[in-house]
Coordinates of C-alpha atoms in Angstrom, one line a residue:
M7 CA 0.0 0.0 0.0
N8 CA 1.5 3.3 -1.1
T9 CA 0.7 5.8 1.7
A10 CA 0.7 8.6 -0.9
D11 CA -2.6 7.2 -2.0
F12 CA -4.2 8.8 1.1
A13 CA -2.8 12.2 0.6
S14 CA -4.6 13.6 -2.5
T15 CA -8.2 13.9 -1.2
M16 CA -9.7 14.8 2.2
L17 CA -11.9 11.9 3.3
D18 CA -14.4 11.5 6.2
M19 CA -14.8 7.9 7.2
V20 CA -17.2 6.5 9.8
L21 CA -16.6 2.9 11.0
I22 CA -19.7 1.3 12.5
T23 CA -19.1 -1.8 14.7
G24 CA -20.9 -3.4 17.5
M25 CA -22.9 -6.3 18.9
S26 CA -25.0 -8.4 16.5
G27 CA -28.6 -7.2 16.8
S28 CA -27.6 -3.7 18.2
G29 CA -28.8 -1.7 15.1
K30 CA -25.8 -1.5 12.8
S31 CA -28.0 -1.6 9.7
V32 CA -30.1 1.3 11.1
A33 CA -27.0 3.4 11.7
L34 CA -25.7 2.6 8.3
H35 CA -29.0 3.7 6.8
A36 CA -28.8 7.0 8.7
L37 CA -25.3 7.6 7.2
E38 CA -26.6 6.8 3.8
D39 CA -29.3 9.4 4.2
A40 CA -26.5 11.9 5.3
G41 CA -24.7 11.4 2.0
Y42 CA -22.2 8.7 2.9
Y43 CA -21.2 5.9 0.6
C44 CA -21.9 2.9 2.7
V45 CA -20.4 -0.7 2.7
D46 CA -21.7 -3.4 5.0
N47 CA -19.5 -6.2 6.4
L48 CA -16.3 -5.2 4.7
P49 CA -13.4 -7.6 5.5
P50 CA -10.8 -5.8 7.6
E51 CA -8.1 -7.0 5.2
L52 CA -9.6 -4.8 2.5
L53 CA -10.1 -1.7 4.6
L54 CA -6.9 0.3 3.6
S55 CA -7.2 -0.7 -0.1
F56 CA -10.9 0.3 -0.1
V57 CA -10.3 3.7 1.5
A58 CA -7.4 4.4 -0.9
L59 CA -9.6 3.5 -3.9
E60 CA -12.4 5.8 -2.7
K61 CA -9.9 8.6 -2.3
Q62 CA -8.7 8.0 -5.9
H63 CA -12.3 8.3 -7.1
G64 CA -12.7 11.6 -5.2
A65 CA -15.1 10.3 -2.5
S66 CA -15.5 12.6 0.5
K67 CA -17.7 10.6 2.8
V68 CA -17.5 6.8 3.4
A69 CA -19.2 4.6 6.0
I70 CA -18.1 1.0 6.7
A71 CA -19.8 -1.5 8.9
M72 CA -17.8 -4.4 10.4
D73 CA -18.9 -7.1 12.8
V74 CA -17.9 -10.4 14.4
R75 CA -18.4 -12.2 11.1
S76 CA -14.8 -11.0 10.4
A77 CA -13.6 -12.1 13.9
V78 CA -10.3 -13.6 12.7
S79 CA -9.1 -10.3 11.2
L80 CA -10.8 -7.8 13.5
P81 CA -7.5 -7.3 15.5
L82 CA -6.1 -5.6 12.5
V83 CA -8.6 -2.7 12.7
P84 CA -7.3 -0.5 15.5
Q85 CA -3.8 -0.2 13.9
Q86 CA -5.5 0.4 10.5
L87 CA -7.5 3.3 12.0
R88 CA -4.4 4.8 13.6
Q89 CA -2.6 4.5 10.2
M90 CA -5.4 6.3 8.4
R91 CA -5.6 9.1 11.0
E92 CA -1.8 9.6 10.6
Q93 CA -2.4 9.9 6.9
G94 CA -5.0 12.6 7.1
V95 CA -8.3 10.6 7.0
A96 CA -10.9 11.9 9.4
V97 CA -11.9 8.7 11.2
Q98 CA -14.9 8.4 13.5
S99 CA -15.5 5.0 15.1
V100 CA -19.0 4.2 16.5
F101 CA -19.7 1.1 18.5
L102 CA -23.4 0.0 19.0
D103 CA -24.1 -1.9 22.2
A104 CA -27.1 -3.3 24.0
S105 CA -27.7 -5.3 27.2
T106 CA -27.5 -9.1 26.9
D107 CA -31.2 -9.4 27.8
T108 CA -32.1 -7.0 25.0
L109 CA -30.0 -8.8 22.4
V110 CA -31.5 -12.2 23.5
R111 CA -35.0 -10.8 23.1
R112 CA -34.2 -9.3 19.6
F113 CA -32.8 -12.6 18.3
S114 CA -35.7 -14.5 19.8
E115 CA -38.2 -12.1 18.1
T116 CA -36.6 -12.3 14.7
R117 CA -35.7 -16.0 15.0
R118 CA -32.2 -15.2 13.6
M119 CA -29.2 -17.2 14.5
H120 CA -26.3 -15.3 16.2
P121 CA -23.2 -15.5 14.0
L122 CA -21.3 -17.3 16.8
S123 CA -24.1 -19.6 17.9
R124 CA -23.7 -23.4 17.5
R125 CA -26.7 -24.7 15.6
D126 CA -26.4 -28.2 17.2
A127 CA -26.5 -26.9 20.8
S128 CA -29.1 -28.7 22.9
D129 CA -29.9 -25.5 24.8
Q130 CA -30.3 -22.7 22.2
Q131 CA -31.0 -20.0 24.8
R132 CA -27.8 -20.8 26.7
A133 CA -25.9 -21.1 23.4
L134 CA -27.2 -17.6 22.4
V135 CA -26.0 -16.0 25.7
D136 CA -22.6 -17.7 25.4
A137 CA -22.3 -16.4 21.8
I138 CA -23.1 -12.9 23.0
N139 CA -20.5 -13.1 25.8
E140 CA -17.9 -14.4 23.3
E141 CA -18.7 -11.6 20.9
R142 CA -18.2 -9.0 23.7
E143 CA -14.7 -10.3 24.3
L144 CA -13.8 -10.4 20.6
L145 CA -15.0 -6.8 20.1
G146 CA -13.6 -5.4 23.4
E147 CA -10.7 -3.5 21.9
L148 CA -12.9 -1.9 19.1
R149 CA -15.4 -0.8 21.8
E150 CA -12.7 0.7 23.9
H151 CA -11.5 3.1 21.1
A152 CA -15.0 4.0 19.8
H153 CA -17.9 6.2 20.8
V154 CA -20.4 3.8 22.3
I155 CA -24.2 4.2 21.8
D156 CA -26.4 2.0 24.0
T157 CA -29.4 1.0 21.8
S158 CA -31.2 -1.1 24.5
M159 CA -33.8 1.5 25.3
I160 CA -34.0 3.6 22.1
R161 CA -36.0 3.4 18.9
S162 CA -34.6 3.2 15.4
S163 CA -35.4 6.8 14.8
Q164 CA -33.6 7.9 17.9
L165 CA -30.5 5.9 16.9
Q166 CA -30.6 7.5 13.4
G167 CA -30.8 11.0 15.1
Y168 CA -27.9 10.2 17.5
V169 CA -25.7 9.0 14.6
K170 CA -26.4 12.0 12.5
A171 CA -25.7 14.4 15.4
L172 CA -22.5 12.5 16.1
I173 CA -21.0 12.7 12.6
S174 CA -21.7 16.5 12.5
S175 CA -19.2 17.0 15.3
P176 CA -15.5 17.5 14.5
A177 CA -13.7 14.2 14.4
A178 CA -10.4 15.6 15.6
Q179 CA -11.7 17.1 18.9
L180 CA -13.0 15.5 22.1
T181 CA -16.8 15.5 22.1
L182 CA -18.7 15.6 25.4
V183 CA -22.0 13.8 25.3
F184 CA -24.4 14.6 28.1
Q185 CA -27.3 12.2 28.5
S186 CA -30.3 12.2 30.8
F187 CA -31.9 8.9 31.7
A188 CA -34.4 7.2 34.1
F189 CA -32.9 4.8 36.7
K190 CA -36.2 2.8 36.6
R191 CA -35.4 1.9 33.0
G192 CA -31.8 1.0 33.6
V193 CA -28.4 2.7 33.5
P194 CA -27.0 3.3 29.9
V195 CA -24.2 0.9 29.1
D196 CA -22.5 3.6 27.0
A197 CA -21.8 5.9 29.9
D198 CA -18.3 6.8 30.9
Y199 CA -19.5 8.6 34.0
V200 CA -22.8 8.2 35.8
F201 CA -24.2 10.7 38.3
D202 CA -27.2 9.9 40.5
V203 CA -29.4 13.0 41.2
R204 CA -32.4 11.2 42.7
M205 CA -31.7 12.9 46.1
L206 CA -32.6 16.3 44.7
P207 CA -36.0 18.0 45.1
N208 CA -38.4 16.3 42.6
P209 CA -40.8 18.5 40.5
H210 CA -42.9 15.4 39.9
Y211 CA -44.5 15.9 43.3
E212 CA -45.7 19.4 42.3
A213 CA -49.0 19.1 40.5
G214 CA -48.4 22.0 38.2
L215 CA -44.9 20.7 37.2
R216 CA -45.6 16.9 36.9
H217 CA -46.3 16.9 33.2
L218 CA -43.6 19.3 32.2
T219 CA -39.9 18.6 31.7
G220 CA -36.5 20.0 32.8
K221 CA -36.5 22.1 29.6
D222 CA -39.6 24.1 30.7
S223 CA -39.1 27.4 32.4
E224 CA -41.4 26.6 35.3
V225 CA -39.4 23.5 36.2
V226 CA -36.1 25.4 35.7
A227 CA -37.3 28.1 38.1
Y228 CA -38.3 25.4 40.7
L229 CA -35.0 23.7 40.5
Q230 CA -33.0 26.9 40.6
A231 CA -34.7 27.9 43.8
H232 CA -33.1 24.9 45.6
A233 CA -29.4 25.4 46.6
E234 CA -28.7 21.7 46.6
V235 CA -29.5 21.5 42.8
D236 CA -26.9 24.3 42.2
D237 CA -24.4 22.4 44.4
M238 CA -24.9 19.2 42.4
F239 CA -24.4 21.2 39.1
K240 CA -21.1 22.7 40.4
H241 CA -19.8 19.4 41.7
I242 CA -20.4 17.6 38.4
Q243 CA -19.0 20.6 36.4
Q244 CA -15.9 20.7 38.6
F245 CA -15.3 16.9 38.4
I246 CA -15.7 16.7 34.6
G247 CA -13.7 19.9 34.0
H248 CA -10.8 18.7 36.2
W249 CA -10.3 15.5 34.2
L250 CA -11.0 16.7 30.6
Q251 CA -7.4 17.5 29.8
A252 CA -6.3 14.1 31.1
L253 CA -8.9 12.5 28.8
V254 CA -7.5 14.4 25.9
R255 CA -4.0 13.3 26.6
D256 CA -5.3 9.7 26.7
H257 CA -6.5 10.3 23.1
R258 CA -10.2 10.0 24.0
S259 CA -12.5 11.2 21.2
Y260 CA -15.8 10.9 23.1
V261 CA -16.8 11.1 26.7
T262 CA -20.4 10.3 27.7
V263 CA -21.7 11.7 31.0
A264 CA -25.0 10.2 32.1
I265 CA -27.2 12.0 34.6
G266 CA -30.0 9.9 36.1
C267 CA -33.1 10.6 38.1
T268 CA -36.2 8.5 38.8
G269 CA -38.1 9.2 35.6
G270 CA -35.6 10.9 33.3
Q271 CA -38.0 13.9 32.9
H272 CA -37.2 16.7 35.2
R273 CA -33.9 16.8 37.3
S274 CA -31.6 14.9 35.0
V275 CA -32.9 16.8 31.9
Y276 CA -32.4 20.1 33.6
L277 CA -28.8 19.3 34.6
V278 CA -27.9 17.9 31.2
E279 CA -29.2 21.1 29.5
R280 CA -27.3 23.3 32.0
L281 CA -24.0 21.2 31.8
A282 CA -24.1 21.1 28.0
K283 CA -24.5 24.9 27.8
A284 CA -21.7 25.4 30.3
F285 CA -19.2 23.2 28.5
S286 CA -20.2 24.2 25.0
T287 CA -18.1 27.4 25.3
N288 CA -14.8 25.4 25.1
W289 CA -15.8 21.9 24.0
V290 CA -17.8 20.2 21.4
T291 CA -21.0 19.0 23.2
L292 CA -24.0 16.9 22.3
K293 CA -27.2 16.4 24.3
R294 CA -29.3 13.3 24.6
H295 CA -32.5 12.8 26.6
R296 CA -33.2 9.0 26.5
E297 CA -36.7 9.1 27.9
L298 CA -37.8 12.4 26.3
D299 CA -36.4 11.4 22.9
A300 CA -38.2 8.1 23.1
A301 CA -41.5 9.8 23.9
S302 CA -40.9 12.3 21.1
S303 CA -40.1 9.5 18.7
S304 CA -43.2 7.5 19.7
A305 CA -45.4 10.6 19.2
A306 CA -43.9 11.2 15.8
S307 CA -44.4 7.6 14.7
L308 CA -48.0 7.8 15.9
T309 CA -48.6 11.0 13.9
Q310 CA -47.2 9.4 10.8
S311 CA -49.3 6.3 11.1
K312 CA -52.5 8.4 11.3
S313 CA -51.6 10.6 8.3

């Protein structure tokens, strides 16, 4: 491979990897909608040659999906990504994950075989769980160096929106992702840091605020009137701020900070909005509201079905 092949054209490349059943085809479709030339299940041995060829053809945006079907050659990928970055390719790596229970349910609903499952196993349920655990081990290094999106609790439309927002952020800078969530629906598996704010005053118990969210001015005013809410904001801000430069030195591209309350509607949403605003002055920031986004996605789907 002549490294000069990479030099002639600026190229943005998104690598989609992740667990089988986590939504890679949905993410790839979102990238296709965003103008990327997409290739599914490209063997890692062909990655450098393929990217060089696309640059020769003048391509500007390429998305590639790889998964455990290329297990033997997946260890090649981290070094290939480093090589492409050194040669000027803007690489963004996205890893889609989900809880084991979610993946088992998805495979059961679709009646698909996991790529690593043994067809002759006497206990197919146990074989599926074993295959998922093996897959996690095989993909561990790729996950460690990618931005992780937990698809356990989100709809396809949410995932598409998250991917499109992610690729719009500069690949060469650290991106902070602030995410609100409800503890009652589980902790996001993609979180680098998790902060529990359930001890703060809860607007849910105020009749006039119950059906509002942490984005609404009435809820904002209620929470701002409590000193402990401001203390929590400052403590989280100071903690994240203190470690950001160390994360940059560790070559981290993405850091996901998850803020959880009981329902993911008021306190966590308010703090995510405020933290994202505070850090956006000096850092690339993204906001996600797992429960609110899901409700919005559900409402949009219902509207479309009626039209």
